Amino acid sequence: MGTSFDALAERYIAIWNETDPARRRAAIDDVWAPDARYVDPLAVAEGREAVDATIAAVQGQFPGMTFRLDGPVDGHHDQVRFTWELGPDGVEAPIVGFDVAVLDGNGRLSQVLGFLDRVPGA
């Protein structure tokens, strides 16, 4: 079961890094439930379109930075948690966060709750 959680987390992170709007939206439609909800300290997104807009805004705010998983993915039942980092390739990431995702009955993301553990200037 761990492998599928790992694969889901990797696909989730890949969506945050996908800058082509059409490819990103297709991946969101594949991985996220239609009524998906994303919440972090800075944003609330209800539905796939809002999730897509939120990701596009983050990419615009942090150009040239890449999301990557940081550490193991942990999951059980229909929930998964993982730490991620955002920064330029090859250096320590200035931004680190932690997400908890809840899956629907079809294995799609129905809710992601994000936390920011390290942000510049905080």
PDB file of C-alpha atoms in Angstrom:
ATOM      1  CA  MET A   1       0.000   0.000   0.000  1.00  0.00           C
ATOM      2  CA  GLY A   2       2.892   2.351   0.724  1.00  0.00           C
ATOM      3  CA  THR A   3       3.941   2.349  -2.925  1.00  0.00           C
ATOM      4  CA  SER A   4       0.592   3.749  -4.085  1.00  0.00           C
ATOM      5  CA  PHE A   5       0.835   6.504  -1.454  1.00  0.00           C
ATOM      6  CA  ASP A   6       4.370   7.243  -2.664  1.00  0.00           C
ATOM      7  CA  ALA A   7       3.175   7.380  -6.274  1.00  0.00           C
ATOM      8  CA  LEU A   8       0.270   9.667  -5.359  1.00  0.00           C
ATOM      9  CA  ALA A   9       2.556  12.061  -3.469  1.00  0.00           C
ATOM     10  CA  GLU A  10       4.973  12.110  -6.413  1.00  0.00           C
ATOM     11  CA  ARG A  11       2.139  12.883  -8.847  1.00  0.00           C
ATOM     12  CA  TYR A  12       0.839  15.597  -6.515  1.00  0.00           C
ATOM     13  CA  ILE A  13       4.273  17.256  -6.354  1.00  0.00           C
ATOM     14  CA  ALA A  14       4.666  16.927 -10.138  1.00  0.00           C
ATOM     15  CA  ILE A  15       1.412  18.889 -10.599  1.00  0.00           C
ATOM     16  CA  TRP A  16       2.820  21.746  -8.509  1.00  0.00           C
ATOM     17  CA  ASN A  17       5.852  21.772 -10.833  1.00  0.00           C
ATOM     18  CA  GLU A  18       3.920  21.508 -14.130  1.00  0.00           C
ATOM     19  CA  THR A  19       4.048  24.922 -15.795  1.00  0.00           C
ATOM     20  CA  ASP A  20       2.200  23.982 -18.998  1.00  0.00           C
ATOM     21  CA  PRO A  21      -1.419  24.975 -18.225  1.00  0.00           C
ATOM     22  CA  ALA A  22      -3.045  22.254 -20.354  1.00  0.00           C
ATOM     23  CA  ARG A  23      -0.864  19.459 -18.979  1.00  0.00           C
ATOM     24  CA  ARG A  24      -1.288  20.718 -15.421  1.00  0.00           C
ATOM     25  CA  ARG A  25      -5.070  20.864 -15.736  1.00  0.00           C
ATOM     26  CA  ALA A  26      -5.216  17.361 -17.255  1.00  0.00           C
ATOM     27  CA  ALA A  27      -3.151  16.026 -14.344  1.00  0.00           C
ATOM     28  CA  ILE A  28      -5.384  17.833 -11.823  1.00  0.00           C
ATOM     29  CA  ASP A  29      -8.468  16.312 -13.446  1.00  0.00           C
ATOM     30  CA  ASP A  30      -6.829  12.877 -13.154  1.00  0.00           C
ATOM     31  CA  VAL A  31      -5.517  13.132  -9.568  1.00  0.00           C
ATOM     32  CA  TRP A  32      -8.014  15.440  -7.819  1.00  0.00           C
ATOM     33  CA  ALA A  33     -11.713  14.728  -7.161  1.00  0.00           C
ATOM     34  CA  PRO A  34     -14.184  17.122  -8.846  1.00  0.00           C
ATOM     35  CA  ASP A  35     -15.138  18.682  -5.487  1.00  0.00           C
ATOM     36  CA  ALA A  36     -11.562  18.748  -4.216  1.00  0.00           C
ATOM     37  CA  ARG A  37     -10.550  21.229  -1.540  1.00  0.00           C
ATOM     38  CA  TYR A  38      -7.059  22.617  -0.855  1.00  0.00           C
ATOM     39  CA  VAL A  39      -6.355  24.672   2.261  1.00  0.00           C
ATOM     40  CA  ASP A  40      -3.082  26.151   3.511  1.00  0.00           C
ATOM     41  CA  PRO A  41      -2.297  29.246   5.624  1.00  0.00           C
ATOM     42  CA  LEU A  42      -2.347  31.460   2.509  1.00  0.00           C
ATOM     43  CA  ALA A  43      -5.050  29.962   0.291  1.00  0.00           C
ATOM     44  CA  VAL A  44      -8.352  28.126   0.168  1.00  0.00           C
ATOM     45  CA  ALA A  45      -9.246  26.495  -3.152  1.00  0.00           C
ATOM     46  CA  GLU A  46     -12.605  24.783  -3.715  1.00  0.00           C
ATOM     47  CA  GLY A  47     -12.814  22.613  -6.825  1.00  0.00           C
ATOM     48  CA  ARG A  48     -10.362  21.673  -9.556  1.00  0.00           C
ATOM     49  CA  GLU A  49     -10.405  25.065 -11.287  1.00  0.00           C
ATOM     50  CA  ALA A  50      -9.532  26.867  -8.041  1.00  0.00           C
ATOM     51  CA  VAL A  51      -6.786  24.321  -7.278  1.00  0.00           C
ATOM     52  CA  ASP A  52      -5.336  24.964 -10.736  1.00  0.00           C
ATOM     53  CA  ALA A  53      -5.484  28.746 -10.243  1.00  0.00           C
ATOM     54  CA  THR A  54      -3.801  28.437  -6.833  1.00  0.00           C
ATOM     55  CA  ILE A  55      -0.956  26.361  -8.259  1.00  0.00           C
ATOM     56  CA  ALA A  56      -0.493  28.805 -11.147  1.00  0.00           C
ATOM     57  CA  ALA A  57      -0.340  31.706  -8.668  1.00  0.00           C
ATOM     58  CA  VAL A  58       2.295  29.947  -6.546  1.00  0.00           C
ATOM     59  CA  GLN A  59       4.372  29.250  -9.661  1.00  0.00           C
ATOM     60  CA  GLY A  60       4.146  32.935 -10.578  1.00  0.00           C
ATOM     61  CA  GLN A  61       5.204  33.973  -7.090  1.00  0.00           C
ATOM     62  CA  PHE A  62       8.216  31.613  -6.999  1.00  0.00           C
ATOM     63  CA  PRO A  63       9.598  31.437 -10.556  1.00  0.00           C
ATOM     64  CA  GLY A  64      12.497  29.060 -11.050  1.00  0.00           C
ATOM     65  CA  MET A  65      11.783  27.202  -7.823  1.00  0.00           C
ATOM     66  CA  THR A  66      10.891  23.515  -7.700  1.00  0.00           C
ATOM     67  CA  PHE A  67       8.780  21.497  -5.296  1.00  0.00           C
ATOM     68  CA  ARG A  68      10.251  18.190  -4.128  1.00  0.00           C
ATOM     69  CA  LEU A  69       9.366  15.577  -1.559  1.00  0.00           C
ATOM     70  CA  ASP A  70      11.479  15.742   1.588  1.00  0.00           C
ATOM     71  CA  GLY A  71      11.536  12.464   3.479  1.00  0.00           C
ATOM     72  CA  PRO A  72       9.240   9.455   3.494  1.00  0.00           C
ATOM     73  CA  VAL A  73       5.569   9.404   2.546  1.00  0.00           C
ATOM     74  CA  ASP A  74       3.335   8.014   5.306  1.00  0.00           C
ATOM     75  CA  GLY A  75      -0.181   6.778   4.650  1.00  0.00           C
ATOM     76  CA  HIS A  76      -2.949   4.599   5.976  1.00  0.00           C
ATOM     77  CA  HIS A  77      -6.593   4.052   5.079  1.00  0.00           C
ATOM     78  CA  ASP A  78      -7.547   6.974   2.830  1.00  0.00           C
ATOM     79  CA  GLN A  79      -5.044   9.519   4.125  1.00  0.00           C
ATOM     80  CA  VAL A  80      -1.442  10.335   3.389  1.00  0.00           C
ATOM     81  CA  ARG A  81       1.069  12.810   4.803  1.00  0.00           C
ATOM     82  CA  PHE A  82       4.388  14.044   3.520  1.00  0.00           C
ATOM     83  CA  THR A  83       6.869  16.875   3.849  1.00  0.00           C
ATOM     84  CA  TRP A  84       7.859  18.906   0.807  1.00  0.00           C
ATOM     85  CA  GLU A  85      10.265  21.699   0.091  1.00  0.00           C
ATOM     86  CA  LEU A  86      10.296  24.517  -2.431  1.00  0.00           C
ATOM     87  CA  GLY A  87      13.451  26.147  -3.680  1.00  0.00           C
ATOM     88  CA  PRO A  88      16.031  26.438  -6.427  1.00  0.00           C
ATOM     89  CA  ASP A  89      17.625  23.176  -7.541  1.00  0.00           C
ATOM     90  CA  GLY A  90      20.873  22.232  -5.855  1.00  0.00           C
ATOM     91  CA  VAL A  91      20.600  24.380  -2.734  1.00  0.00           C
ATOM     92  CA  GLU A  92      18.811  24.163   0.593  1.00  0.00           C
ATOM     93  CA  ALA A  93      15.163  25.047   0.100  1.00  0.00           C
ATOM     94  CA  PRO A  94      14.028  28.261   1.817  1.00  0.00           C
ATOM     95  CA  ILE A  95      10.432  26.984   2.085  1.00  0.00           C
ATOM     96  CA  VAL A  96       9.385  23.715   3.743  1.00  0.00           C
ATOM     97  CA  GLY A  97       5.866  22.479   4.280  1.00  0.00           C
ATOM     98  CA  PHE A  98       3.826  19.502   5.355  1.00  0.00           C
ATOM     99  CA  ASP A  99       0.631  18.264   3.696  1.00  0.00           C
ATOM    100  CA  VAL A 100      -2.059  15.843   4.789  1.00  0.00           C
ATOM    101  CA  ALA A 101      -4.208  14.530   1.943  1.00  0.00           C
ATOM    102  CA  VAL A 102      -7.510  12.696   2.203  1.00  0.00           C
ATOM    103  CA  LEU A 103      -8.588  10.471  -0.680  1.00  0.00           C
ATOM    104  CA  ASP A 104     -12.082   9.793  -1.945  1.00  0.00           C
ATOM    105  CA  GLY A 105     -13.415   6.295  -2.641  1.00  0.00           C
ATOM    106  CA  ASN A 106     -11.783   6.345  -6.089  1.00  0.00           C
ATOM    107  CA  GLY A 107      -8.274   7.117  -4.819  1.00  0.00           C
ATOM    108  CA  ARG A 108      -8.439  10.758  -5.902  1.00  0.00           C
ATOM    109  CA  LEU A 109      -7.498  13.696  -3.703  1.00  0.00           C
ATOM    110  CA  SER A 110     -10.620  15.045  -2.023  1.00  0.00           C
ATOM    111  CA  GLN A 111      -8.906  17.357   0.460  1.00  0.00           C
ATOM    112  CA  VAL A 112      -5.354  18.550   1.046  1.00  0.00           C
ATOM    113  CA  LEU A 113      -4.469  20.397   4.232  1.00  0.00           C
ATOM    114  CA  GLY A 114      -1.166  22.222   3.962  1.00  0.00           C
ATOM    115  CA  PHE A 115       1.083  23.627   6.664  1.00  0.00           C
ATOM    116  CA  LEU A 116       4.140  25.865   6.269  1.00  0.00           C
ATOM    117  CA  ASP A 117       7.012  24.786   8.499  1.00  0.00           C
ATOM    118  CA  ARG A 118       9.679  27.181   7.228  1.00  0.00           C
ATOM    119  CA  VAL A 119       9.243  30.372   5.235  1.00  0.00           C
ATOM    120  CA  PRO A 120      11.781  33.147   4.602  1.00  0.00           C
ATOM    121  CA  GLY A 121      11.609  35.988   7.071  1.00  0.00           C
ATOM    122  CA  ALA A 122       9.225  34.184   9.424  1.00  0.00           C
TER     123      ALA A 122
END
